[in-house]
C-alpha atoms as one frame of an Amber mdcrd trajectory, in Angstrom:
protein
 274.822  91.524  80.336 274.325  93.949  82.769 275.931  97.319  82.302 277.566
  98.718  85.094 275.928 101.605  87.179 277.456 104.791  87.173 277.911 106.731
  90.138 275.123 109.332  89.318 272.651 106.734  88.470 270.580 105.289  91.179
 268.397 102.454  91.153 264.750 103.240  91.641 263.601 101.346  94.583 260.791
  98.908  93.826 257.478 100.090  94.929 255.801  98.378  97.731 253.098  96.012
  96.647 249.789  97.745  97.536 247.776  96.670 100.630 244.869  94.459 100.195
 241.498  96.137 100.783 240.542  96.138 104.265 237.825  93.561 105.178 234.174
  94.909 105.162 233.527  95.960 108.620 230.792  94.385 110.453 228.664  97.081
 112.159 227.147  96.153 115.485 223.571  95.256 114.825 221.015  97.879 115.479
 217.803  97.381 117.039 216.337  98.651 113.586 218.619  96.608 111.232 216.688
  95.717 108.235 213.660  97.806 109.215 212.866 101.528 108.522 214.040 103.505
 111.343 210.959 105.204 113.082 210.575 108.704 113.176 211.692 110.279 116.551
 209.906 113.386 116.237 206.394 111.874 115.828 204.065 111.521 118.841 203.864
 107.968 120.471 200.745 106.120 119.641 197.663 106.781 121.917 196.738 104.056
 124.496 193.323 102.742 124.680 192.395 104.956 127.781 193.329 107.911 125.970
 191.119 107.185 122.985 188.298 106.633 125.284 187.403 103.853 127.500 189.260
 101.157 125.368 186.761 101.261 122.766 188.236 101.497 119.188 188.133 104.927
 117.520 185.673 103.778 114.955 183.020 102.704 117.245 180.622 105.217 118.672
 179.768 104.971 122.313 176.377 103.860 123.391 175.306 107.593 124.445 176.277
 108.955 121.116 174.218 106.389 119.286 171.206 107.386 121.633 171.737 110.870
 120.725 171.954 110.214 116.975 168.252 108.487 117.249 167.154 111.469 119.488
 167.993 113.979 116.820 166.600 111.703 114.004 163.417 111.889 116.052 163.568
 115.591 116.234 164.089 115.833 112.378 161.098 113.352 111.886 159.026 115.735
 113.993 159.846 118.674 111.981 158.872 116.574 108.801 155.513 115.825 110.616
 155.283 119.452 111.492 155.565 120.246 107.687 152.836 117.895 106.797 150.516
 119.254 109.521 151.291 122.870 108.230 150.224 121.830 104.824 147.059 119.909
 106.094 146.067 123.001 107.967 145.581 125.101 104.998 141.835 125.178 105.191
 141.538 125.929 108.877 143.965 128.816 108.643 141.834 130.382 105.974 138.748
 130.187 108.246 140.600 131.757 110.812 141.530 134.667 108.412 137.785 134.611
 107.192 136.580 135.168 110.869 139.097 137.637 111.604 136.850 140.527 109.965
 139.692 142.119 108.218 137.763 142.788 105.209 139.874 140.551 102.983 138.714
 138.987  99.664 138.537 135.342  99.213 141.579 135.575  96.901 143.495 137.397
  99.489 142.600 135.036 102.265 143.464 132.017  99.985 146.787 133.580  99.054
 147.695 134.715 102.602 147.083 131.150 103.949 148.924 129.653 101.186 152.039
 131.919 101.747 151.992 131.154 105.464 151.620 127.377 105.313 154.369 127.412
 102.491 156.827 129.334 104.633 156.241 127.159 107.584 156.322 123.882 105.595
 159.614 125.101 104.010 161.216 125.932 107.391 160.185 122.732 108.919 161.338
 120.885 106.003 164.797 122.692 106.257 165.254 121.931 109.663 164.179 118.431
 109.091 166.919 117.710 106.638 169.730 119.945 108.689 169.014 117.749 111.947
 169.221 114.440 109.563 172.604 115.819 108.153 173.859 116.893 111.404 173.143
 113.792 113.198 174.865 111.588 110.657 177.936 113.840 111.034 178.086 113.737
 114.866 177.765 109.976 114.795 180.851 110.047 112.616 182.524 112.036 115.658
 182.462 115.369 113.928 182.627 118.315 116.568 181.150 120.945 114.563 178.103
 119.075 113.753 177.559 118.594 117.749 177.871 122.443 117.962 175.426 122.893
 115.263 172.824 120.567 116.623 172.840 122.199 119.702 172.563 125.819 117.988
 169.710 124.482 115.722 168.007 122.706 118.522 167.732 125.986 120.506 166.459
 127.628 117.409 163.907 124.865 116.515 162.481 125.195 120.143 161.965 128.861
 119.751 160.548 128.526 116.192 158.289 125.873 117.301 156.848 128.285 119.760
 155.843 130.472 117.040 155.086 128.227 114.163 153.808 124.946 115.680 150.205
 124.831 115.989 150.107 121.537 117.896 151.119 121.632 121.610 151.785 117.979
 121.765 154.191 118.344 118.801 156.066 120.938 120.374 156.197 119.048 123.823
 157.707 116.226 121.878 160.275 118.495 120.080 161.349 120.012 123.299 161.878
 116.782 125.323 163.849 115.128 122.355 166.139 118.328 121.770 166.781 118.450
 125.701 167.575 114.659 125.752 169.757 115.310 122.776 171.644 118.083 124.428
 172.356 115.851 127.577 173.605 113.006 125.199 175.736 115.042 123.105 177.514
 116.463 126.339 178.160 113.170 128.322 181.857 112.342 128.820 181.934 109.294
 126.447 180.559 111.244 123.724 183.050 114.179 124.216 185.946 111.568 124.499
 184.724 109.920 121.210 184.636 113.195 119.344 188.051 114.186 120.823 189.623
 110.901 119.485 188.020 111.293 116.142 189.594 114.879 115.740 192.911 113.469
 116.869 192.662 110.582 114.464
């Protein structure tokens, strides 16, 4: 049995049923859906012409490979100069004896040994530096190209003082000049610039 409602009692309205959840919205496909979105702030990739004549970044141009062998030739000639300096110890001692400076035999031998040792060490250091810089410039290091040219000029002027063989000096000068030219040709410069950007 139901009880009659009194005037002050109002029937509570039945709440509306809750709305069903909306269907999942399908977003319009984007060009990068399912992929990682590219960084819009990064630079665009370089074209083959920007890298340098269409050659891959890792492949050194012919001019740079020639320069590499020219500078290795300079290093080898400095090694030869060190060997010649050591071999000339006796003739240097003879020159000191004939100079008439009044030196004793021990002083002559010591002076010749010091001069030969200094010249041989300088030539060996130059040979090692030219070899190392040549390897680095072949890999596209710009600083190695700069140092090769600086040490090449120093080697020529040092050769004027320390080398006793005119033929060896002419060969070193020829290789240094050819190395300068090859290191500054356009393909070499473009390759080094591309390696710097990579």
